Short mmCIF file of C-alpha atoms and ligand atoms in Angstrom, two decimals:
data_model
loop_
_atom_site.label_atom_id
_atom_site.label_comp_id
_atom_site.label_asym_id
_atom_site.label_seq_id
_atom_site.Cartn_x
_atom_site.Cartn_y
_atom_site.Cartn_z
CA MET A 287 29.82 4.80 -31.27
CA ASP A 288 29.28 7.10 -28.29
CA LEU A 289 32.46 8.04 -26.44
CA ARG A 290 30.76 9.45 -23.34
CA TYR A 291 29.66 7.61 -20.22
CA SER A 292 26.20 8.27 -18.79
CA PRO A 293 25.88 10.61 -15.75
CA GLU A 294 24.90 7.54 -13.69
CA ALA A 295 28.12 5.72 -14.65
CA GLU A 296 30.14 8.84 -13.84
CA ARG A 297 28.48 9.04 -10.39
CA PHE A 298 29.49 5.44 -9.81
CA ARG A 299 33.05 6.33 -10.83
CA LYS A 300 33.31 8.89 -8.02
CA GLU A 301 31.94 6.42 -5.52
CA ILE A 302 34.24 3.51 -6.46
CA ARG A 303 37.25 5.81 -6.74
CA ARG A 304 36.70 6.98 -3.16
CA TRP A 305 36.54 3.40 -1.95
CA LEU A 306 39.60 2.33 -3.95
CA ASP A 307 41.63 5.28 -2.68
CA GLU A 308 40.99 4.03 0.85
CA SER A 309 41.17 0.29 0.29
CA VAL A 310 44.18 -0.15 -2.00
CA PRO A 311 47.31 0.72 0.04
CA PRO A 312 49.94 2.80 -1.81
CA ALA A 313 52.45 -0.08 -1.40
CA TRP A 314 50.25 -2.33 -3.57
CA ARG A 315 50.50 0.18 -6.41
CA VAL A 316 54.28 -0.05 -6.60
CA PRO A 317 55.20 -2.19 -9.63
CA GLY A 318 56.64 -5.44 -8.38
CA PHE A 319 54.74 -5.53 -5.05
CA TRP A 320 52.81 -8.70 -5.91
CA LEU A 321 55.75 -10.22 -7.76
CA GLU A 322 57.89 -10.05 -4.61
CA ARG A 323 55.16 -12.06 -2.84
CA ASP A 324 54.41 -14.38 -5.76
CA GLY A 325 53.02 -17.68 -4.46
CA THR A 326 53.15 -16.72 -0.75
CA THR A 327 50.44 -17.16 1.86
CA GLU A 328 50.76 -13.44 2.56
CA SER A 329 49.74 -12.64 -1.01
CA LEU A 330 46.79 -15.02 -0.86
CA ASP A 331 45.59 -13.69 2.51
CA LEU A 332 45.85 -10.03 1.44
CA ARG A 333 43.93 -10.63 -1.76
CA ARG A 334 41.32 -12.83 -0.10
CA ARG A 335 40.62 -10.22 2.57
CA TRP A 336 40.52 -7.41 0.02
CA GLU A 337 38.10 -9.26 -2.25
CA ARG A 338 35.84 -10.00 0.74
CA ASP A 339 35.92 -6.32 1.65
CA ARG A 340 35.07 -5.41 -1.93
CA PHE A 341 32.04 -7.70 -1.75
CA ASP A 342 30.95 -6.31 1.64
CA ASN A 343 31.18 -2.78 0.24
CA GLY A 344 29.06 -3.62 -2.80
CA PHE A 345 31.74 -3.32 -5.48
CA ALA A 346 31.87 -6.97 -6.55
CA GLY A 347 29.75 -8.15 -9.47
CA VAL A 348 28.41 -4.69 -10.23
CA ASP A 349 26.40 -6.08 -13.15
CA TRP A 350 24.98 -9.00 -11.11
CA PRO A 351 21.42 -8.91 -9.71
CA VAL A 352 21.09 -7.13 -6.36
CA GLU A 353 19.54 -10.18 -4.60
CA LEU A 354 22.72 -12.14 -5.39
CA GLY A 355 25.08 -9.60 -3.93
CA GLY A 356 25.60 -7.46 -7.04
CA ARG A 357 24.38 -3.97 -7.97
CA GLY A 358 22.16 -4.75 -10.93
CA ALA A 359 24.07 -2.17 -13.00
CA GLY A 360 24.55 -2.20 -16.78
CA HIS A 361 27.61 -2.84 -18.93
CA GLU A 362 28.69 0.81 -18.81
CA THR A 363 28.96 0.80 -15.01
CA ARG A 364 30.82 -2.50 -15.26
CA ALA A 365 33.27 -0.82 -17.65
CA VAL A 366 33.78 2.09 -15.25
CA HIS A 367 34.36 -0.47 -12.51
CA ASP A 368 37.03 -2.25 -14.61
CA GLU A 369 38.66 1.04 -15.58
CA GLU A 370 38.86 2.31 -12.00
CA MET A 371 40.09 -1.02 -10.62
CA ALA A 372 42.93 -0.97 -13.15
CA ARG A 373 43.65 2.71 -12.50
CA ALA A 374 44.07 1.95 -8.78
CA ARG A 375 46.26 -1.07 -9.59
CA ALA A 376 43.88 -3.21 -7.54
CA PRO A 377 44.62 -6.96 -7.43
CA ILE A 378 42.11 -8.04 -10.05
CA GLY A 379 42.12 -9.82 -13.42
CA PRO A 380 43.05 -13.34 -14.47
CA TYR A 381 46.39 -13.33 -12.64
CA LEU A 382 45.70 -11.69 -9.27
CA GLY A 383 41.91 -11.76 -9.00
CA LEU A 384 40.92 -14.79 -6.94
CA THR A 385 37.24 -14.46 -7.84
CA TYR A 386 37.92 -13.51 -11.45
CA LEU A 387 36.97 -16.77 -13.20
CA GLY A 388 34.00 -17.44 -10.95
CA THR A 389 32.65 -13.93 -11.32
CA THR A 390 33.27 -13.32 -15.00
CA LEU A 391 32.56 -16.80 -16.41
CA LEU A 392 30.78 -19.18 -14.05
CA GLY A 393 28.42 -16.67 -12.41
CA PRO A 394 26.67 -15.46 -15.59
CA THR A 395 26.48 -19.09 -16.80
CA LEU A 396 24.75 -20.26 -13.61
CA LEU A 397 22.41 -17.29 -13.83
CA ARG A 398 21.31 -18.57 -17.22
CA TYR A 399 21.49 -22.36 -16.82
CA GLY A 400 21.69 -23.01 -13.07
CA THR A 401 19.00 -24.63 -10.96
CA ALA A 402 17.63 -22.79 -7.93
CA GLU A 403 20.08 -24.72 -5.75
CA GLN A 404 23.03 -23.84 -8.00
CA LYS A 405 22.03 -20.17 -7.99
CA ARG A 406 22.31 -20.19 -4.20
CA ARG A 407 26.06 -20.60 -4.72
CA LEU A 408 26.31 -17.27 -6.54
CA PRO A 409 26.95 -14.94 -3.56
CA GLY A 410 29.77 -17.29 -2.45
CA ILE A 411 31.36 -16.91 -5.89
CA LEU A 412 31.33 -13.11 -5.58
CA SER A 413 32.61 -12.99 -2.02
CA GLY A 414 35.45 -15.43 -2.68
CA ASP A 415 34.17 -18.05 -0.20
CA THR A 416 34.71 -20.51 -3.04
CA ILE A 417 37.54 -19.89 -5.51
CA TRP A 418 36.71 -21.35 -8.91
CA CYS A 419 38.92 -22.46 -11.77
CA GLN A 420 38.09 -23.44 -15.32
CA GLY A 421 38.76 -27.05 -16.35
CA PHE A 422 38.25 -27.10 -20.09
CA SER A 423 41.71 -27.86 -21.57
CA GLU A 424 43.30 -31.31 -21.51
CA PRO A 425 46.74 -32.55 -22.57
CA GLU A 426 45.32 -33.64 -25.94
CA SER A 427 42.53 -31.11 -26.27
CA GLY A 428 42.83 -27.35 -26.27
CA SER A 429 41.87 -25.59 -29.48
CA ASP A 430 39.79 -28.63 -30.40
CA LEU A 431 37.73 -28.66 -27.23
CA ALA A 432 35.12 -31.07 -28.60
CA GLY A 433 37.84 -33.74 -28.66
CA LEU A 434 38.14 -33.86 -24.86
CA ARG A 435 38.58 -37.27 -23.24
CA THR A 436 38.07 -36.95 -19.49
CA THR A 437 35.24 -39.40 -18.92
CA ALA A 438 32.34 -39.21 -16.48
CA VAL A 439 30.47 -42.49 -16.08
CA ARG A 440 27.16 -42.64 -14.26
CA ASP A 441 27.12 -44.78 -11.13
CA GLY A 442 23.90 -44.42 -9.12
CA ASP A 443 23.50 -40.79 -8.11
CA ALA A 444 27.05 -39.80 -9.07
CA LEU A 445 29.26 -39.25 -12.11
CA VAL A 446 32.63 -40.97 -11.72
CA VAL A 447 35.24 -38.77 -13.38
CA THR A 448 38.58 -40.02 -14.68
CA GLY A 449 41.10 -38.10 -16.77
CA GLN A 450 43.25 -34.98 -16.76
CA LYS A 451 42.78 -31.24 -17.02
CA ILE A 452 45.69 -28.93 -17.70
CA TRP A 453 46.80 -25.28 -17.90
CA THR A 454 44.28 -24.42 -15.21
CA SER A 455 44.66 -20.82 -14.03
CA MET A 456 44.31 -20.26 -10.27
CA ALA A 457 44.69 -24.02 -9.73
CA ARG A 458 46.91 -23.53 -6.71
CA TYR A 459 44.19 -21.57 -4.90
CA GLY A 460 41.11 -23.23 -6.37
CA ASP A 461 38.47 -24.85 -4.17
CA ALA A 462 36.38 -26.03 -7.10
CA MET A 463 36.46 -26.31 -10.88
CA PHE A 464 33.79 -25.90 -13.56
CA ALA A 465 34.74 -28.54 -16.09
CA LEU A 466 33.71 -30.20 -19.31
CA VAL A 467 33.64 -34.00 -19.20
CA ARG A 468 32.77 -36.72 -21.69
CA THR A 469 29.52 -38.49 -20.81
CA GLY A 470 28.77 -39.76 -24.32
CA PRO A 471 30.70 -42.29 -26.42
CA PRO A 472 34.38 -41.39 -27.13
CA ASP A 473 33.58 -40.18 -30.66
CA SER A 474 30.44 -38.22 -29.74
CA ARG A 475 32.33 -34.90 -30.01
CA HIS A 476 30.21 -31.92 -28.84
CA ARG A 477 27.05 -34.06 -28.46
CA GLY A 478 28.44 -36.12 -25.54
CA ILE A 479 29.83 -33.44 -23.23
CA THR A 480 28.55 -32.43 -19.77
CA PHE A 481 29.26 -29.22 -17.85
CA LEU A 482 30.15 -30.33 -14.32
CA LEU A 483 31.05 -28.57 -11.06
CA ILE A 484 33.83 -30.50 -9.33
CA ASP A 485 34.86 -29.96 -5.71
CA LEU A 486 38.67 -30.12 -5.81
CA THR A 487 38.86 -31.48 -2.26
CA LEU A 488 37.09 -34.74 -3.25
CA PRO A 489 39.03 -38.01 -2.95
CA GLY A 490 40.80 -38.88 -6.22
CA VAL A 491 41.71 -35.28 -7.17
CA GLU A 492 45.39 -34.39 -7.34
CA VAL A 493 46.46 -30.89 -8.36
CA ARG A 494 50.07 -30.39 -9.46
CA PRO A 495 51.51 -26.95 -10.14
CA ILE A 496 53.02 -26.08 -13.53
CA ARG A 497 56.00 -23.75 -13.38
CA GLN A 498 56.00 -21.19 -16.17
CA LEU A 499 58.95 -19.56 -17.90
CA SER A 500 58.64 -16.61 -15.49
CA GLY A 501 58.95 -18.92 -12.46
CA SER A 502 55.31 -18.47 -11.43
CA CYS A 503 53.34 -21.58 -10.51
CA ASP A 504 49.82 -20.24 -10.86
CA LEU A 505 48.84 -22.79 -13.52
CA GLY A 506 47.94 -26.33 -12.58
CA HIS A 507 47.50 -29.85 -13.91
CA GLU A 508 44.67 -31.90 -12.35
CA PHE A 509 44.69 -35.66 -12.25
CA LEU A 510 41.22 -37.09 -11.68
CA ASP A 511 41.12 -40.71 -10.62
CA ALA A 512 37.58 -42.12 -10.26
CA VAL A 513 36.32 -38.95 -8.56
CA ARG A 514 32.68 -39.40 -7.44
CA VAL A 515 30.79 -36.19 -8.15
CA PRO A 516 27.13 -36.16 -7.02
CA ILE A 517 24.88 -35.43 -10.03
CA GLU A 518 22.45 -33.45 -7.90
CA GLY A 519 23.59 -29.86 -7.77
CA ASN A 520 26.71 -30.33 -9.90
CA VAL A 521 25.51 -30.95 -13.45
CA VAL A 522 24.78 -27.60 -15.10
CA GLY A 523 22.20 -27.98 -17.89
CA GLU A 524 21.53 -31.48 -19.16
CA ILE A 525 23.79 -34.53 -19.10
CA ASP A 526 25.32 -34.63 -22.63
CA GLY A 527 24.08 -31.04 -23.11
CA GLY A 528 27.20 -29.28 -21.79
CA TRP A 529 28.32 -27.92 -25.16
CA GLU A 530 25.46 -25.42 -25.20
CA VAL A 531 26.40 -24.28 -21.68
CA ALA A 532 30.09 -24.03 -22.62
CA ARG A 533 29.26 -22.00 -25.73
CA TYR A 534 27.26 -19.60 -23.63
CA LEU A 535 30.16 -19.27 -21.17
CA LEU A 536 32.55 -18.50 -24.04
CA SER A 537 30.12 -15.90 -25.41
CA VAL A 538 30.14 -14.20 -21.99
CA GLU A 539 33.94 -14.09 -22.21
CA ARG A 540 33.65 -12.40 -25.62
CA GLN A 541 31.41 -9.71 -24.22
CA ALA A 542 33.93 -8.26 -21.79
CA SER A 543 35.00 -4.78 -22.82
CA PRO A 544 38.81 -4.43 -22.85
CA ILE A 545 38.72 -1.02 -21.16
CA GLY A 546 40.27 -2.38 -17.95
CA GLN A 547 43.09 -3.92 -19.97
CA TYR A 548 43.63 -0.59 -21.74
CA VAL A 549 44.28 1.13 -18.40
CA GLU A 550 46.38 -1.77 -17.09
CA PHE A 551 48.61 -1.87 -20.18
CA LEU A 552 48.95 1.90 -20.07
CA HIS A 553 50.50 1.44 -16.60
CA GLU A 554 52.77 -1.26 -18.01
CA LEU A 555 53.93 1.11 -20.76
CA ASP A 556 54.51 3.83 -18.13
CA ASP A 557 56.73 1.37 -16.23
CA VAL A 558 58.75 0.78 -19.42
CA ILE A 559 59.05 4.53 -20.08
CA ALA A 560 60.28 5.07 -16.49
CA ALA A 561 62.89 2.33 -16.99
CA ALA A 562 63.94 3.88 -20.33
CA ARG A 563 64.57 7.19 -18.56
CA ARG A 564 66.85 5.70 -15.91
CA THR A 565 68.64 3.01 -17.97
CA ALA A 566 71.72 3.99 -19.98
CA LYS A 567 72.17 2.53 -23.47
CA ASP A 568 75.35 3.32 -25.43
CA GLY A 569 76.23 6.18 -23.10
CA ARG A 570 72.86 7.97 -22.99
CA PRO A 571 69.42 7.29 -21.50
CA ALA A 572 67.56 4.65 -23.50
CA ILE A 573 64.62 7.06 -23.87
CA GLU A 574 66.79 9.25 -26.13
CA HIS A 575 67.24 6.51 -28.75
CA PRO A 576 65.00 7.08 -31.78
CA SER A 577 64.21 3.37 -32.18
CA ILE A 578 63.02 3.12 -28.55
CA ARG A 579 60.96 6.29 -28.94
CA ALA A 580 59.36 4.95 -32.11
CA ARG A 581 58.42 1.70 -30.38
CA ILE A 582 56.93 3.57 -27.40
CA ALA A 583 54.87 5.65 -29.82
CA ARG A 584 53.66 2.55 -31.65
CA CYS A 585 52.58 0.87 -28.40
CA ARG A 586 50.82 4.06 -27.28
CA ALA A 587 48.96 4.29 -30.60
CA ASP A 588 47.90 0.64 -30.40
CA LEU A 589 46.63 1.23 -26.87
CA GLU A 590 44.46 4.07 -28.16
CA LEU A 591 43.11 1.67 -30.78
CA LEU A 592 42.29 -0.73 -27.96
CA ARG A 593 40.45 2.04 -26.11
CA VAL A 594 38.34 2.79 -29.18
CA ARG A 595 37.57 -0.91 -29.58
CA ALA A 596 36.53 -1.01 -25.92
CA TYR A 597 34.02 1.77 -26.55
CA ASP A 598 32.85 -0.01 -29.68
CA THR A 599 32.21 -3.20 -27.67
CA MET A 600 30.26 -1.22 -25.09
CA THR A 601 28.17 0.45 -27.78
CA ARG A 602 27.36 -2.94 -29.34
CA LEU A 603 26.38 -4.37 -25.96
CA GLY A 604 24.21 -1.31 -25.33
CA ARG A 605 22.35 -2.14 -28.55
CA GLY A 606 21.89 -5.71 -27.36
CA GLU A 607 24.37 -7.13 -29.92
CA ASP A 608 26.91 -9.90 -29.25
CA PRO A 609 30.37 -8.73 -30.45
CA GLY A 610 30.85 -12.22 -31.98
CA SER A 611 34.11 -12.62 -33.88
CA GLU A 612 34.85 -8.88 -33.46
CA ALA A 613 36.05 -10.03 -30.02
CA SER A 614 38.79 -12.02 -31.81
CA VAL A 615 40.15 -8.81 -33.37
CA THR A 616 40.21 -7.25 -29.90
CA LYS A 617 41.97 -10.28 -28.39
CA LEU A 618 44.59 -10.23 -31.16
CA LEU A 619 45.12 -6.51 -30.65
CA TRP A 620 45.48 -6.60 -26.86
CA SER A 621 47.66 -9.70 -26.73
CA ARG A 622 49.95 -8.34 -29.46
CA THR A 623 50.20 -4.91 -27.81
CA ARG A 624 50.89 -6.32 -24.36
CA LEU A 625 53.61 -8.52 -25.79
CA ALA A 626 55.12 -5.55 -27.66
CA ILE A 627 55.21 -3.52 -24.42
CA ALA A 628 56.82 -6.40 -22.53
CA ASP A 629 59.40 -6.96 -25.31
CA LEU A 630 60.19 -3.26 -25.32
CA GLY A 631 60.75 -3.42 -21.54
CA ALA A 632 63.21 -6.29 -21.97
CA ASP A 633 65.07 -4.47 -24.75
CA VAL A 634 65.30 -1.30 -22.68
CA LEU A 635 66.93 -3.28 -19.85
CA GLY A 636 69.24 -5.03 -22.29
CA VAL A 637 71.39 -8.03 -21.48
CA ASP A 638 72.34 -6.66 -18.03
CA GLY A 639 68.70 -6.40 -17.10
CA GLN A 640 68.28 -10.14 -17.59
CA ARG A 641 70.59 -10.82 -14.64
CA SER A 642 68.70 -10.68 -11.36
CA SER A 643 71.92 -9.55 -9.67
CA ALA A 644 72.38 -6.54 -11.97
CA PRO A 645 71.57 -3.20 -10.32
CA ALA A 646 69.18 -2.16 -13.11
CA GLY A 647 67.65 -5.62 -12.97
CA GLU A 648 67.00 -5.33 -9.24
CA ARG A 649 64.94 -2.24 -9.80
CA ALA A 650 63.17 -3.66 -12.82
CA GLY A 651 62.47 -7.27 -11.78
CA HIS A 652 58.82 -6.81 -12.65
CA LEU A 653 59.71 -5.90 -16.27
CA ARG A 654 61.83 -9.01 -16.61
CA TRP A 655 59.10 -11.15 -15.07
CA ARG A 656 56.41 -9.60 -17.26
CA HIS A 657 58.47 -10.21 -20.39
CA LEU A 658 58.39 -13.94 -19.66
CA GLN A 659 54.95 -14.15 -18.09
CA VAL A 660 52.92 -12.51 -20.87
CA ARG A 661 54.09 -15.02 -23.53
CA GLY A 662 51.14 -17.25 -22.63
CA GLN A 663 48.57 -14.54 -23.40
CA ARG A 664 48.64 -15.35 -27.09
CA ILE A 665 47.56 -18.89 -26.17
CA ALA A 666 45.17 -18.47 -23.22
CA GLY A 667 41.50 -18.10 -24.13
CA GLY A 668 42.09 -19.28 -27.72
CA THR A 669 45.38 -19.04 -29.61
CA ALA A 670 46.24 -16.25 -32.03
CA GLN A 671 45.96 -18.70 -34.96
CA ILE A 672 42.45 -19.74 -33.93
CA GLN A 673 41.41 -16.09 -33.50
CA ARG A 674 42.75 -15.28 -36.96
CA THR A 675 40.78 -18.17 -38.42
CA LEU A 676 37.59 -16.82 -36.84
CA VAL A 677 38.28 -13.34 -38.22
CA ALA A 678 39.02 -14.75 -41.69
CA ARG A 679 35.89 -16.90 -41.71
CA ASP A 680 33.32 -14.73 -39.95
CA LEU A 681 34.39 -11.15 -40.66
CA LEU A 682 36.34 -11.31 -43.93
CA GLY A 683 34.37 -14.14 -45.50
CA LEU A 684 37.53 -15.80 -46.79
CA PRO A 685 37.27 -19.38 -48.13
CA ARG A 686 38.09 -22.16 -45.65
C1 FAD B 753 48.45 -18.61 -19.35
C2 FAD B 753 47.43 -19.64 -19.74
C3 FAD B 753 46.29 -19.80 -18.95
C4 FAD B 753 45.35 -20.78 -19.30
N1 FAD B 753 44.26 -20.95 -18.46
C5 FAD B 753 43.38 -21.94 -18.74
C6 FAD B 753 42.30 -22.21 -17.82
O1 FAD B 753 42.16 -21.57 -16.79
N2 FAD B 753 41.46 -23.22 -18.12
C7 FAD B 753 41.57 -23.96 -19.27
O2 FAD B 753 40.75 -24.83 -19.50
N3 FAD B 753 42.60 -23.75 -20.15
C8 FAD B 753 43.49 -22.75 -19.90
N4 FAD B 753 44.54 -22.53 -20.76
C9 FAD B 753 44.71 -23.41 -21.91
C10 FAD B 753 44.40 -22.74 -23.24
O3 FAD B 753 43.02 -22.53 -23.38
C11 FAD B 753 44.93 -23.69 -24.33
O4 FAD B 753 46.33 -23.77 -24.14
C12 FAD B 753 44.64 -23.18 -25.72
O5 FAD B 753 43.26 -23.26 -25.99
C13 FAD B 753 45.43 -23.96 -26.79
O6 FAD B 753 45.28 -25.31 -26.64
P1 FAD B 753 46.53 -26.29 -26.61
O7 FAD B 753 47.48 -25.79 -25.58
O8 FAD B 753 46.00 -27.67 -26.45
O9 FAD B 753 47.24 -26.13 -28.01
P2 FAD B 753 46.78 -26.82 -29.41
O10 FAD B 753 45.29 -26.67 -29.57
O11 FAD B 753 47.36 -28.19 -29.41
O12 FAD B 753 47.52 -25.91 -30.42
C14 FAD B 753 48.92 -26.03 -30.70
C15 FAD B 753 49.24 -25.07 -31.84
O13 FAD B 753 48.51 -25.46 -33.02
C16 FAD B 753 47.71 -24.37 -33.47
N5 FAD B 753 46.43 -24.87 -33.97
C17 FAD B 753 45.62 -25.78 -33.38
N6 FAD B 753 44.50 -25.97 -34.12
C18 FAD B 753 44.62 -25.15 -35.19
C19 FAD B 753 43.78 -24.89 -36.31
N7 FAD B 753 42.59 -25.50 -36.46
N8 FAD B 753 44.20 -23.98 -37.21
C20 FAD B 753 45.40 -23.34 -37.07
N9 FAD B 753 46.24 -23.57 -36.03
C21 FAD B 753 45.86 -24.45 -35.09
C22 FAD B 753 47.50 -23.49 -32.25
O14 FAD B 753 47.24 -22.15 -32.63
C23 FAD B 753 48.84 -23.63 -31.53
O15 FAD B 753 49.79 -22.77 -32.08
C24 FAD B 753 45.50 -21.56 -20.46
C25 FAD B 753 46.64 -21.38 -21.25
C26 FAD B 753 47.60 -20.45 -20.90
C27 FAD B 753 48.81 -20.30 -21.75
#
């Protein structure tokens, strides 16, 4: 493990930091800024414009090929990019980043499996001209993805898609969805699945929002009723060969270094520490309570562990290795730590903090929101139980 970045990556850091200092207004860095605008057109417009500007300035898709709008940089520069974006509290990541799913998951997959025509869509993914969502999960199929039931039946030059997708992030903003559909017989499992690009404005598509515990409606439920999707240009890989494409996409997800999350969660812990300084508990500031101090220390230590794991991932990638099930350990660590920070925030605020009308609650609405919003992180991208099974099987060699 090498804990230093290359001089080239450090030069890039200076460059991106300069741009971020100019392009991310101080107001955006105030905790709660985006929460106050949750679900508004203003929020969408601000983020859309900012992402376009990022693309125009050459800071989108830093590890994508230059001819497709990227910088052709390596994984280390990508990590510096993630770190600096999080440091500046830029609107990125799975919750605020409109191009996040397209850029991190679909783009690399099209680079590997896409036809020449499909690759022409890549710059539009980076710039945010098309906002993509991921349609893998279904009401009866999440952890067991190979059991999916949304059917796609060939009719001339189109696949006619009928079924449901659910828990789709970014659904409320999405223009299009990369989805897995069943083209083989119902019991064909992973052998009868096709990876399909579906335009969400086609007739027969209905997107309904799902309200989460936090009140946010960023997730969606898609109802697909005989949607005609042209085969030309929309099937990625072979018909019935989508499992291979999906596996590649999931391996790309595994290869992301969690360094950006480390910085982001550090900010979240700082927000909790600030609240603990100003919130009284039993007649003295919460920060003076030994149990609160111990929990802060534990979260801080776990974050350092996450940082070391981020460097470990980068070192593996530098050697051309796939982190494999090591990524499950990282996912378990970051989801557990983020939840611990959010729980600590809620405990610091106490019962009063749960009331939106309470003075402390007014100032700390983002902590209350985060406490509810981050629950889903243990489920998204593979549940904690599934990750533990992978660790037990692949890393510990335990019997099944
Ligand atoms: C915030 C959020 C965002 C999401 N975004 C997307 C998205 O953009 N696109 C998308 O396609 N999906 C998305 N999902 C869906 C997510 O991928 C699934 O919810 C997840 O894979 C679990 O599937 P499930 O909900 O069907 O639960 P199930 O698979 O039904 O699991 C239910 C419970 O049983 C446990 N379980 C299941 N199988 C096993 C097993 N073999 N061994 C032990 N325990 C098991 C699970 O751990 C869980 O506790 C998102 C989910 C959340 C919460």
